[in-house]
XYZ file of N, CA and C in Angstrom:
681
model
N 10.468 30.551 9.441
C 10.001 29.338 10.135
C 9.278 28.427 9.142
N 9.593 27.152 9.212
C 8.972 26.205 8.287
C 7.509 25.957 8.644
N 6.713 25.765 7.614
C 5.299 25.468 7.801
C 5.132 23.955 7.911
N 4.500 23.510 8.984
C 4.316 22.071 9.201
C 2.860 21.709 8.916
N 2.670 20.757 8.009
C 1.327 20.355 7.593
C 1.167 18.850 7.776
N 0.073 18.447 8.407
C -0.215 17.018 8.569
C -0.687 16.458 7.227
N 0.094 15.527 6.705
C -0.220 14.916 5.412
C -0.767 13.507 5.595
N -0.027 12.677 6.326
C -0.431 11.274 6.479
C -0.999 11.044 7.870
N -2.255 10.629 7.930
C -2.873 10.353 9.227
C -2.291 9.082 9.831
N -2.533 8.883 11.113
C -1.976 7.730 11.816
C -2.422 6.404 11.204
N -3.700 6.240 10.825
C -4.117 4.975 10.197
C -3.315 4.631 8.945
N -3.012 5.622 8.104
C -2.232 5.368 6.892
C -0.808 4.973 7.247
N -0.243 5.639 8.230
C 1.133 5.329 8.631
C 1.233 3.911 9.213
N 0.265 3.555 10.047
C 0.272 2.206 10.617
C 0.074 1.171 9.522
N -0.853 1.446 8.604
C -1.068 0.545 7.468
C 0.231 0.334 6.711
N 0.926 1.419 6.402
C 2.141 1.346 5.599
C 3.197 0.458 6.243
N 3.481 0.696 7.513
C 4.565 -0.043 8.168
C 4.171 -1.476 8.504
N 2.888 -1.720 8.806
C 2.438 -3.105 9.002
C 2.529 -3.879 7.696
N 2.202 -3.217 6.584
C 2.303 -3.868 5.278
C 3.752 -4.230 4.974
N 4.669 -3.328 5.291
C 6.097 -3.604 5.096
C 6.515 -4.837 5.885
N 6.122 -4.886 7.160
C 6.485 -6.020 8.020
C 5.888 -7.330 7.504
N 4.642 -7.272 7.053
C 3.975 -8.480 6.562
C 4.611 -8.985 5.268
N 5.011 -8.072 4.404
C 5.668 -8.477 3.154
C 7.017 -9.114 3.453
N 7.767 -8.514 4.375
C 9.060 -9.096 4.765
C 8.855 -10.474 5.378
N 7.869 -10.593 6.280
C 7.586 -11.880 6.910
C 7.150 -12.910 5.900
N 6.358 -12.497 4.939
C 5.897 -13.405 3.891
C 7.065 -13.893 3.048
N 7.966 -12.986 2.709
C 9.139 -13.335 1.901
C 10.038 -14.330 2.633
N 10.280 -14.056 3.908
C 11.153 -14.939 4.691
C 10.532 -16.320 4.852
N 9.252 -16.371 5.222
C 8.597 -17.653 5.495
C 8.460 -18.517 4.246
N 8.196 -17.923 3.089
C 8.041 -18.722 1.872
C 9.377 -19.295 1.436
N 10.459 -18.590 1.734
C 11.777 -19.099 1.362
C 12.284 -20.158 2.337
N 11.803 -20.116 3.580
C 12.139 -21.174 4.532
C 11.384 -22.448 4.172
N 10.094 -22.295 3.823
C 9.269 -23.430 3.427
C 8.920 -24.324 4.610
N 8.441 -25.517 4.326
C 8.091 -26.468 5.380
C 7.012 -25.937 6.295
N 7.242 -26.069 7.600
C 6.259 -25.605 8.580
C 6.075 -24.091 8.570
N 7.071 -23.378 8.027
C 6.985 -21.920 7.970
C 5.906 -21.454 6.997
N 5.416 -22.359 6.155
C 4.362 -21.994 5.212
C 3.081 -21.597 5.929
N 2.904 -22.124 7.141
C 1.731 -21.723 7.926
C 1.826 -20.236 8.267
N 3.040 -19.797 8.600
C 3.245 -18.378 8.880
C 3.108 -17.550 7.604
N 3.518 -18.124 6.491
C 3.362 -17.439 5.204
C 1.875 -17.151 4.949
N 1.043 -18.116 5.288
C -0.400 -17.941 5.121
C -0.923 -16.846 6.049
N -0.457 -16.841 7.299
C -0.903 -15.825 8.251
C -0.519 -14.423 7.771
N 0.691 -14.300 7.265
C 1.118 -13.002 6.734
C 0.250 -12.616 5.540
N -0.099 -13.600 4.716
C -0.956 -13.331 3.567
C -2.335 -12.854 3.982
N -2.912 -13.491 4.993
C -4.228 -13.069 5.479
C -4.161 -11.656 6.064
N -3.030 -11.357 6.703
C -2.849 -10.020 7.279
C -2.767 -8.978 6.172
N -2.040 -9.319 5.096
C -1.940 -8.399 3.963
C -3.316 -8.184 3.340
N -4.099 -9.240 3.226
C -5.455 -9.130 2.684
C -6.290 -8.165 3.526
N -6.212 -8.312 4.832
C -6.944 -7.429 5.751
C -6.505 -5.980 5.582
N -5.193 -5.775 5.504
C -4.657 -4.425 5.357
C -5.057 -3.798 4.025
N -5.060 -4.596 2.962
C -5.421 -4.070 1.646
C -6.893 -3.657 1.596
N -7.750 -4.471 2.183
C -9.177 -4.115 2.214
C -9.363 -2.817 2.994
N -8.628 -2.699 4.100
C -8.702 -1.465 4.890
C -8.223 -0.274 4.073
N -7.078 -0.435 3.385
C -6.514 0.701 2.626
C -7.439 1.130 1.488
N -8.021 0.158 0.813
C -8.932 0.491 -0.285
C -10.160 1.231 0.259
N -10.681 0.754 1.377
C -11.838 1.421 1.991
C -11.458 2.819 2.474
N -10.282 2.923 3.091
C -9.814 4.212 3.609
C -9.522 5.181 2.464
N -9.297 4.647 1.293
C -9.073 5.491 0.124
C -10.319 6.238 -0.308
N -11.476 5.850 0.242
C -12.739 6.524 -0.069
C -13.287 7.316 1.114
N -12.986 6.865 2.334
C -13.575 7.518 3.509
C -12.540 8.133 4.438
N -11.259 7.988 4.114
C -10.201 8.469 4.995
C -9.944 9.959 4.893
N -8.805 10.373 5.417
C -8.443 11.791 5.434
C -8.072 12.279 4.031
N -7.876 13.566 3.907
C -7.688 14.225 2.612
C -6.676 13.538 1.704
N -5.455 13.402 2.153
C -4.396 12.887 1.289
C -4.379 11.367 1.203
N -5.204 10.713 1.995
C -5.326 9.255 1.902
C -6.347 8.853 0.850
N -7.215 9.782 0.477
C -8.287 9.471 -0.473
C -7.745 9.377 -1.892
N -8.205 8.367 -2.616
C -7.753 8.166 -3.984
C -8.078 9.368 -4.864
N -9.184 10.030 -4.569
C -9.604 11.180 -5.380
C -8.604 12.329 -5.310
N -7.772 12.346 -4.260
C -6.822 13.449 -4.094
C -5.543 13.247 -4.884
N -5.284 12.002 -5.324
C -4.034 11.784 -6.052
C -4.169 10.845 -7.248
N -5.414 10.528 -7.659
C -5.580 9.653 -8.814
C -5.002 10.357 -10.049
N -3.986 9.780 -10.682
C -3.287 10.482 -11.765
C -3.968 10.327 -13.117
N -3.788 11.327 -13.968
C -4.219 11.190 -15.354
C -3.005 11.428 -16.259
N -3.199 11.211 -17.530
C -2.091 11.283 -18.483
C -1.437 12.668 -18.486
N -2.247 13.706 -18.463
C -1.713 15.067 -18.502
C -0.854 15.368 -17.279
N -1.323 14.953 -16.110
C -0.567 15.200 -14.889
C 0.777 14.470 -14.912
N 0.768 13.236 -15.409
C 2.006 12.454 -15.475
C 2.997 13.107 -16.437
N 2.525 13.517 -17.615
C 3.394 14.157 -18.607
C 3.950 15.477 -18.088
N 3.098 16.271 -17.444
C 3.545 17.551 -16.886
C 4.606 17.336 -15.811
N 4.410 16.300 -15.007
C 5.375 16.016 -13.945
C 6.715 15.594 -14.538
N 6.679 14.739 -15.557
C 7.914 14.283 -16.200
C 8.655 15.436 -16.874
N 7.904 16.433 -17.330
C 8.499 17.587 -17.997
C 8.858 18.707 -17.024
N 8.605 18.474 -15.738
C 8.936 19.464 -14.729
C 7.996 20.646 -14.689
N 6.792 20.486 -15.219
C 5.827 21.587 -15.280
C 4.778 21.518 -14.171
N 4.746 20.413 -13.450
C 3.703 20.227 -12.435
C 4.096 20.904 -11.124
N 3.127 21.427 -10.384
C 3.428 22.029 -9.076
C 3.784 20.943 -8.070
N 4.458 21.336 -7.015
C 4.765 20.388 -5.943
C 3.472 20.001 -5.241
N 3.458 18.815 -4.657
C 2.259 18.343 -3.963
C 2.628 17.853 -2.571
N 1.676 17.917 -1.670
C 1.918 17.448 -0.308
C 1.901 15.932 -0.233
N 0.963 15.328 -0.947
C 0.826 13.872 -0.908
C 1.621 13.203 -2.008
N 0.999 12.241 -2.681
C 1.678 11.518 -3.751
C 1.736 12.353 -5.023
N 2.935 12.448 -5.619
C 3.027 13.067 -6.932
C 2.488 12.064 -7.965
N 2.280 12.479 -9.229
C 1.672 11.575 -10.223
C 2.381 10.235 -10.380
N 3.720 10.229 -10.381
C 4.446 8.967 -10.516
C 4.300 8.127 -9.249
N 4.332 8.803 -8.108
C 4.131 8.097 -6.846
C 2.752 7.477 -6.782
N 1.762 8.188 -7.330
C 0.392 7.679 -7.351
C 0.297 6.418 -8.205
N 0.976 6.447 -9.361
C 0.996 5.260 -10.226
C 1.603 4.079 -9.479
N 2.673 4.362 -8.743
C 3.340 3.316 -7.961
C 2.413 2.744 -6.898
N 1.663 3.608 -6.225
C 0.737 3.167 -5.174
C -0.331 2.245 -5.745
N -0.962 2.666 -6.838
C -2.030 1.861 -7.435
C -1.481 0.551 -7.998
N -0.267 0.593 -8.554
C 0.343 -0.632 -9.085
C 0.608 -1.633 -7.963
N 1.125 -1.142 -6.840
C 1.400 -2.031 -5.703
C 0.109 -2.597 -5.112
N -0.907 -1.763 -4.993
C -2.189 -2.246 -4.479
C -2.750 -3.341 -5.383
N -2.579 -3.165 -6.699
C -3.091 -4.145 -7.655
C -2.353 -5.468 -7.554
N -1.022 -5.428 -7.616
C -0.265 -6.689 -7.635
C -0.339 -7.407 -6.292
N -0.417 -6.650 -5.197
C -0.556 -7.289 -3.885
C -1.943 -7.915 -3.739
N -2.954 -7.272 -4.309
C -4.305 -7.839 -4.274
C -4.351 -9.139 -5.069
N -3.708 -9.132 -6.235
C -3.633 -10.357 -7.045
C -2.944 -11.463 -6.251
N -1.878 -11.099 -5.541
C -1.105 -12.093 -4.804
C -1.912 -12.735 -3.673
N -2.586 -11.909 -2.884
C -3.314 -12.477 -1.742
C -4.565 -13.226 -2.187
N -5.223 -12.755 -3.244
C -6.432 -13.434 -3.709
C -6.101 -14.770 -4.357
N -5.045 -14.805 -5.162
C -4.654 -16.097 -5.755
C -4.127 -17.040 -4.676
N -3.509 -16.469 -3.637
C -2.994 -17.301 -2.547
C -4.074 -18.075 -1.828
N -5.291 -17.568 -1.860
C -6.405 -18.269 -1.212
C -6.740 -19.572 -1.928
N -6.295 -19.697 -3.189
C -6.631 -20.872 -3.998
C -5.420 -21.755 -4.295
N -4.276 -21.408 -3.716
C -3.051 -22.160 -3.984
C -3.072 -23.521 -3.304
N -2.495 -24.504 -3.985
C -2.318 -25.830 -3.392
C -1.007 -26.395 -3.922
N 0.021 -26.430 -3.054
C 1.315 -26.948 -3.512
C 1.431 -28.459 -3.313
N 0.370 -29.066 -2.750
C 0.289 -30.515 -2.542
C 1.389 -31.046 -1.635
N 2.016 -30.140 -0.886
C 3.078 -30.562 0.038
C 2.836 -29.983 1.431
N 2.921 -28.639 1.522
C 2.858 -28.005 2.840
C 1.693 -27.062 3.020
N 1.028 -26.705 1.930
C -0.009 -25.699 2.085
C -1.117 -25.850 1.059
N -2.350 -25.638 1.545
C -3.509 -25.564 0.668
C -4.330 -24.347 1.080
N -4.589 -23.461 0.128
C -5.376 -22.273 0.417
C -6.784 -22.640 0.847
N -7.419 -21.819 1.686
C -8.746 -22.139 2.227
C -9.840 -22.236 1.164
N -9.619 -21.656 -0.018
C -10.637 -21.675 -1.069
C -10.338 -22.704 -2.168
N -9.188 -23.378 -2.052
C -8.770 -24.298 -3.111
C -9.746 -25.455 -3.309
N -10.376 -25.886 -2.243
C -11.272 -27.043 -2.323
C -12.597 -26.726 -3.003
N -12.854 -25.442 -3.245
C -14.132 -25.056 -3.832
C -14.076 -24.873 -5.351
N -12.884 -25.001 -5.931
C -12.738 -24.784 -7.382
C -12.054 -25.997 -8.020
N -12.229 -26.173 -9.345
C -11.591 -27.298 -10.049
C -10.066 -27.228 -9.971
N -9.434 -28.357 -10.179
C -7.967 -28.429 -10.107
C -7.281 -27.518 -11.117
N -7.894 -27.359 -12.299
C -7.252 -26.527 -13.316
C -7.238 -25.058 -12.897
N -8.260 -24.653 -12.143
C -8.296 -23.285 -11.621
C -7.212 -23.114 -10.552
N -7.091 -24.111 -9.686
C -6.049 -24.088 -8.651
C -4.670 -24.001 -9.299
N -4.482 -24.760 -10.380
C -3.192 -24.764 -11.076
C -2.867 -23.397 -11.658
N -3.854 -22.759 -12.292
C -3.639 -21.434 -12.895
C -3.333 -20.405 -11.819
N -4.134 -20.415 -10.742
C -3.923 -19.447 -9.665
C -2.569 -19.662 -8.980
N -2.161 -20.914 -8.866
C -0.863 -21.213 -8.254
C 0.271 -20.660 -9.101
N 0.149 -20.774 -10.415
C 1.169 -20.245 -11.317
C 1.215 -18.725 -11.266
N 0.034 -18.109 -11.235
C -0.023 -16.650 -11.136
C 0.599 -16.186 -9.821
N 0.269 -16.901 -8.745
C 0.774 -16.553 -7.418
C 2.301 -16.613 -7.390
N 2.863 -17.612 -8.020
C 4.321 -17.758 -8.035
C 4.974 -16.717 -8.943
N 4.412 -16.525 -10.133
C 5.001 -15.583 -11.076
C 4.857 -14.137 -10.656
N 3.778 -13.834 -9.960
C 3.510 -12.455 -9.552
C 4.509 -11.954 -8.520
N 5.211 -12.886 -7.866
C 6.225 -12.485 -6.895
C 7.291 -11.610 -7.542
N 7.651 -11.961 -8.780
C 8.683 -11.196 -9.493
C 8.217 -9.753 -9.710
N 6.948 -9.590 -10.052
C 6.393 -8.256 -10.274
C 6.422 -7.454 -8.968
N 6.044 -8.105 -7.877
C 6.032 -7.435 -6.569
C 7.431 -6.984 -6.177
N 8.405 -7.882 -6.302
C 9.774 -7.531 -5.919
C 10.321 -6.418 -6.807
N 9.939 -6.427 -8.076
C 10.386 -5.379 -8.995
C 9.824 -4.023 -8.587
N 8.517 -3.980 -8.294
C 7.883 -2.725 -7.892
C 8.434 -2.218 -6.564
N 8.704 -3.129 -5.646
C 9.266 -2.723 -4.356
C 10.664 -2.148 -4.546
N 11.448 -2.769 -5.431
C 12.796 -2.270 -5.723
C 12.734 -0.863 -6.318
N 11.794 -0.661 -7.252
C 11.617 0.666 -7.859
C 11.194 1.676 -6.792
N 10.311 1.244 -5.892
C 9.816 2.105 -4.819
C 10.966 2.559 -3.918
N 11.819 1.622 -3.537
C 12.968 1.947 -2.681
C 13.952 2.840 -3.423
N 14.176 2.536 -4.709
C 15.089 3.348 -5.515
C 14.585 4.784 -5.627
N 13.272 4.944 -5.754
C 12.684 6.278 -5.865
C 12.883 7.063 -4.565
N 12.744 6.382 -3.433
C 12.949 7.033 -2.129
C 14.381 7.548 -2.023
N 15.328 6.695 -2.440
C 16.744 7.082 -2.389
C 17.022 8.233 -3.354
N 16.444 8.163 -4.553
C 16.648 9.197 -5.571
C 16.134 10.561 -5.083
N 14.925 10.577 -4.541
C 14.350 11.844 -4.079
C 15.144 12.426 -2.919
N 15.686 11.567 -2.086
C 16.469 12.043 -0.949
C 17.815 12.595 -1.410
N 18.471 11.874 -2.304
C 19.827 12.246 -2.710
C 19.867 13.383 -3.722
N 18.955 13.358 -4.703
C 19.035 14.316 -5.795
C 18.036 15.479 -5.698
N 16.953 15.280 -4.960
C 15.972 16.351 -4.840
C 15.853 16.896 -3.418
N 16.577 16.254 -2.503
C 16.551 16.713 -1.121
C 15.204 16.569 -0.451
N 14.397 15.636 -0.936
C 13.050 15.440 -0.381
C 12.995 14.128 0.392
N 12.686 14.227 1.656
C 12.589 13.050 2.529
C 11.180 12.471 2.446
N 11.065 11.261 1.905
C 9.753 10.630 1.785
C 9.439 9.719 2.965
N 10.469 9.315 3.688
C 10.267 8.398 4.810
C 9.830 9.148 6.070
N 10.460 10.284 6.335
C 10.141 11.058 7.536
C 8.661 11.350 7.705
N 7.989 11.894 6.672
C 6.554 12.166 6.795
C 5.714 10.915 7.016
N 6.190 9.756 6.532
C 5.436 8.527 6.741
C 5.632 7.998 8.163
N 6.558 8.587 8.894
C 6.756 8.244 10.307
C 6.053 9.252 11.208
N 6.300 10.535 10.949
C 5.722 11.589 11.794
C 4.329 12.006 11.337
N 4.070 11.826 10.036
C 2.795 12.253 9.475
C 2.846 13.662 8.908
N 3.883 14.423 9.272
C 3.968 15.823 8.885
C 4.985 16.086 7.785
N 4.693 17.088 6.981
C 5.628 17.550 5.965
C 5.999 18.986 6.280
N 7.303 19.262 6.266
C 7.782 20.604 6.567
C 8.010 21.366 5.263
N 7.388 22.520 5.146
C 7.505 23.346 3.951
C 8.262 24.619 4.292
N 9.395 24.803 3.644
C 10.165 26.028 3.846
C 9.431 27.182 3.172
N 9.413 28.378 3.801
C 8.715 29.522 3.203
C 9.139 29.802 1.760
N 10.412 29.529 1.443
C 10.902 29.773 0.089
C 10.343 28.777 -0.918
N 9.756 27.679 -0.418
C 9.234 26.641 -1.303
C 7.719 26.721 -1.478
N 7.061 27.575 -0.691
C 5.596 27.630 -0.725
C 5.053 27.994 -2.097
N 5.805 28.803 -2.833
C 5.347 29.224 -4.160
C 5.284 28.060 -5.148
N 5.978 26.968 -4.822
C 5.976 25.799 -5.715
C 4.699 24.982 -5.589
N 3.924 25.257 -4.544
C 2.695 24.517 -4.290
C 1.473 25.339 -4.687
N 0.409 24.642 -5.002
C -0.859 25.331 -5.216
C -1.395 25.785 -3.852
N -1.889 27.010 -3.732
C -2.424 27.493 -2.445
C -3.498 26.564 -1.885
N -4.304 25.994 -2.780
C -5.353 25.080 -2.329
C -4.780 23.816 -1.708
N -3.603 23.381 -2.211
C -2.975 22.176 -1.672
C -2.400 22.451 -0.288
N -1.800 23.604 -0.111
C -1.210 23.956 1.185
C -2.279 24.118 2.269
N -3.504 24.358 1.841
C -4.583 24.536 2.807
C -5.373 23.271 3.076
N -4.854 22.133 2.586
C -5.597 20.879 2.741
C -4.870 19.908 3.666
N -4.710 20.279 4.908
C -4.106 19.360 5.873
C -5.068 18.211 6.154
N -4.514 17.032 6.401
C -5.344 15.863 6.681
C -5.831 15.870 8.128
N -7.061 15.471 8.326
C -7.592 15.320 9.673
C -6.962 14.079 10.303
N -6.564 14.207 11.558
C -5.912 13.070 12.220
C -6.202 13.094 13.714
N -7.458 13.368 14.048
C -7.840 13.449 15.448
C -8.325 12.116 15.998
N -8.827 12.167 17.223
C -9.292 10.959 17.906
C -10.445 10.293 17.147
N -11.348 11.105 16.602
C -12.489 10.559 15.868
C -12.019 9.803 14.634
N -11.109 10.409 13.887
C -10.572 9.791 12.675
C -9.895 8.460 13.000
N -9.100 8.461 14.033
C -8.369 7.255 14.425
C -9.320 6.183 14.965
N -10.340 6.625 15.689
C -11.316 5.679 16.229
C -12.088 4.983 15.128
N -12.493 5.749 14.117
C -13.208 5.163 12.979
C -12.329 4.148 12.273
N -11.059 4.500 12.096
C -10.121 3.599 11.422
C -9.941 2.304 12.218
N -9.850 2.418 13.537
C -9.665 1.233 14.384
C -10.872 0.314 14.300
N -12.064 0.889 14.356
C -13.287 0.087 14.250
C -13.355 -0.583 12.887
N -13.045 0.171 11.843
C -13.083 -0.360 10.480
C -12.104 -1.506 10.304
N -10.867 -1.309 10.748
C -9.850 -2.360 10.625
C -10.238 -3.595 11.428
N -10.787 -3.396 12.607
C -11.200 -4.519 13.455
C -12.312 -5.328 12.792
N -13.292 -4.631 12.217
C -14.393 -5.323 11.529
C -13.885 -6.124 10.340
N -12.980 -5.529 9.574
C -12.416 -6.225 8.413
C -11.644 -7.457 8.861
N -10.858 -7.312 9.929
C -10.068 -8.442 10.443
C -10.976 -9.582 10.904
N -12.086 -9.226 11.566
C -13.028 -10.251 12.050
C -13.671 -10.987 10.874
N -14.092 -10.229 9.863
C -14.738 -10.835 8.697
C -13.761 -11.731 7.948
N -12.540 -11.250 7.709
C -11.533 -12.053 7.012
C -11.209 -13.302 7.817
N -11.040 -13.130 9.125
C -10.742 -14.277 9.985
C -11.848 -15.316 9.952
N -13.087 -14.837 9.963
C -14.233 -15.758 9.929
C -14.279 -16.524 8.608
N -14.110 -15.827 7.517
C -14.171 -16.477 6.197
C -13.052 -17.501 6.030
N -11.873 -17.173 6.567
C -10.745 -18.094 6.443
C -10.945 -19.346 7.306
N -11.354 -19.145 8.545
C -11.487 -20.279 9.475
C -12.711 -21.137 9.206
N -13.722 -20.559 8.584
C -14.942 -21.312 8.321
C -14.904 -22.054 6.982
N -13.873 -21.824 6.204
C -13.758 -22.479 4.888
C -13.229 -23.892 5.017
């Protein structure tokens, strides 16, 4: 019988799929342009809210959501590339690098977006508080950083397909159900301490996450509308 372990709590799963939807919406709206730029801004504010939540949850969330549980170092990355690293329930070292890279470039995108001014359809809420040369630099970064984001997303999708096809590991299923199924024959590939670290995902955990996300959304909304 397979061992079922809760890896991703509900707050992380909701964060992940809402972020996917917001990125898709942002991509579509920016390419439509015109009046759709207002929706592009809304998606951007939503991404900002989600990122602040994820960063905070990376310190106070469940076991495998915490950055301390998967922050990679050089030795771990090299061992993983050489096939010497044990299997892990959460993010492997390369996956961890991907997570931190995406958090970084998305943070750059939403923060620079607050200062963008295309002088046609959209002006970021913070653009009026800085000199024009700062707005110009941030606008260029915001536009150029899109290429980095699309590249990382492409690599992320390619990795999901690779792990499914060549390693027989489903990365999407656990992000939907929250659980990872471990076959008894595979348990030896994991560290015993890792197999004993299921993530908490009860009512209290979810309630804290809901309150936290709501507070962040209110603060972000206030700062945006009051600017």
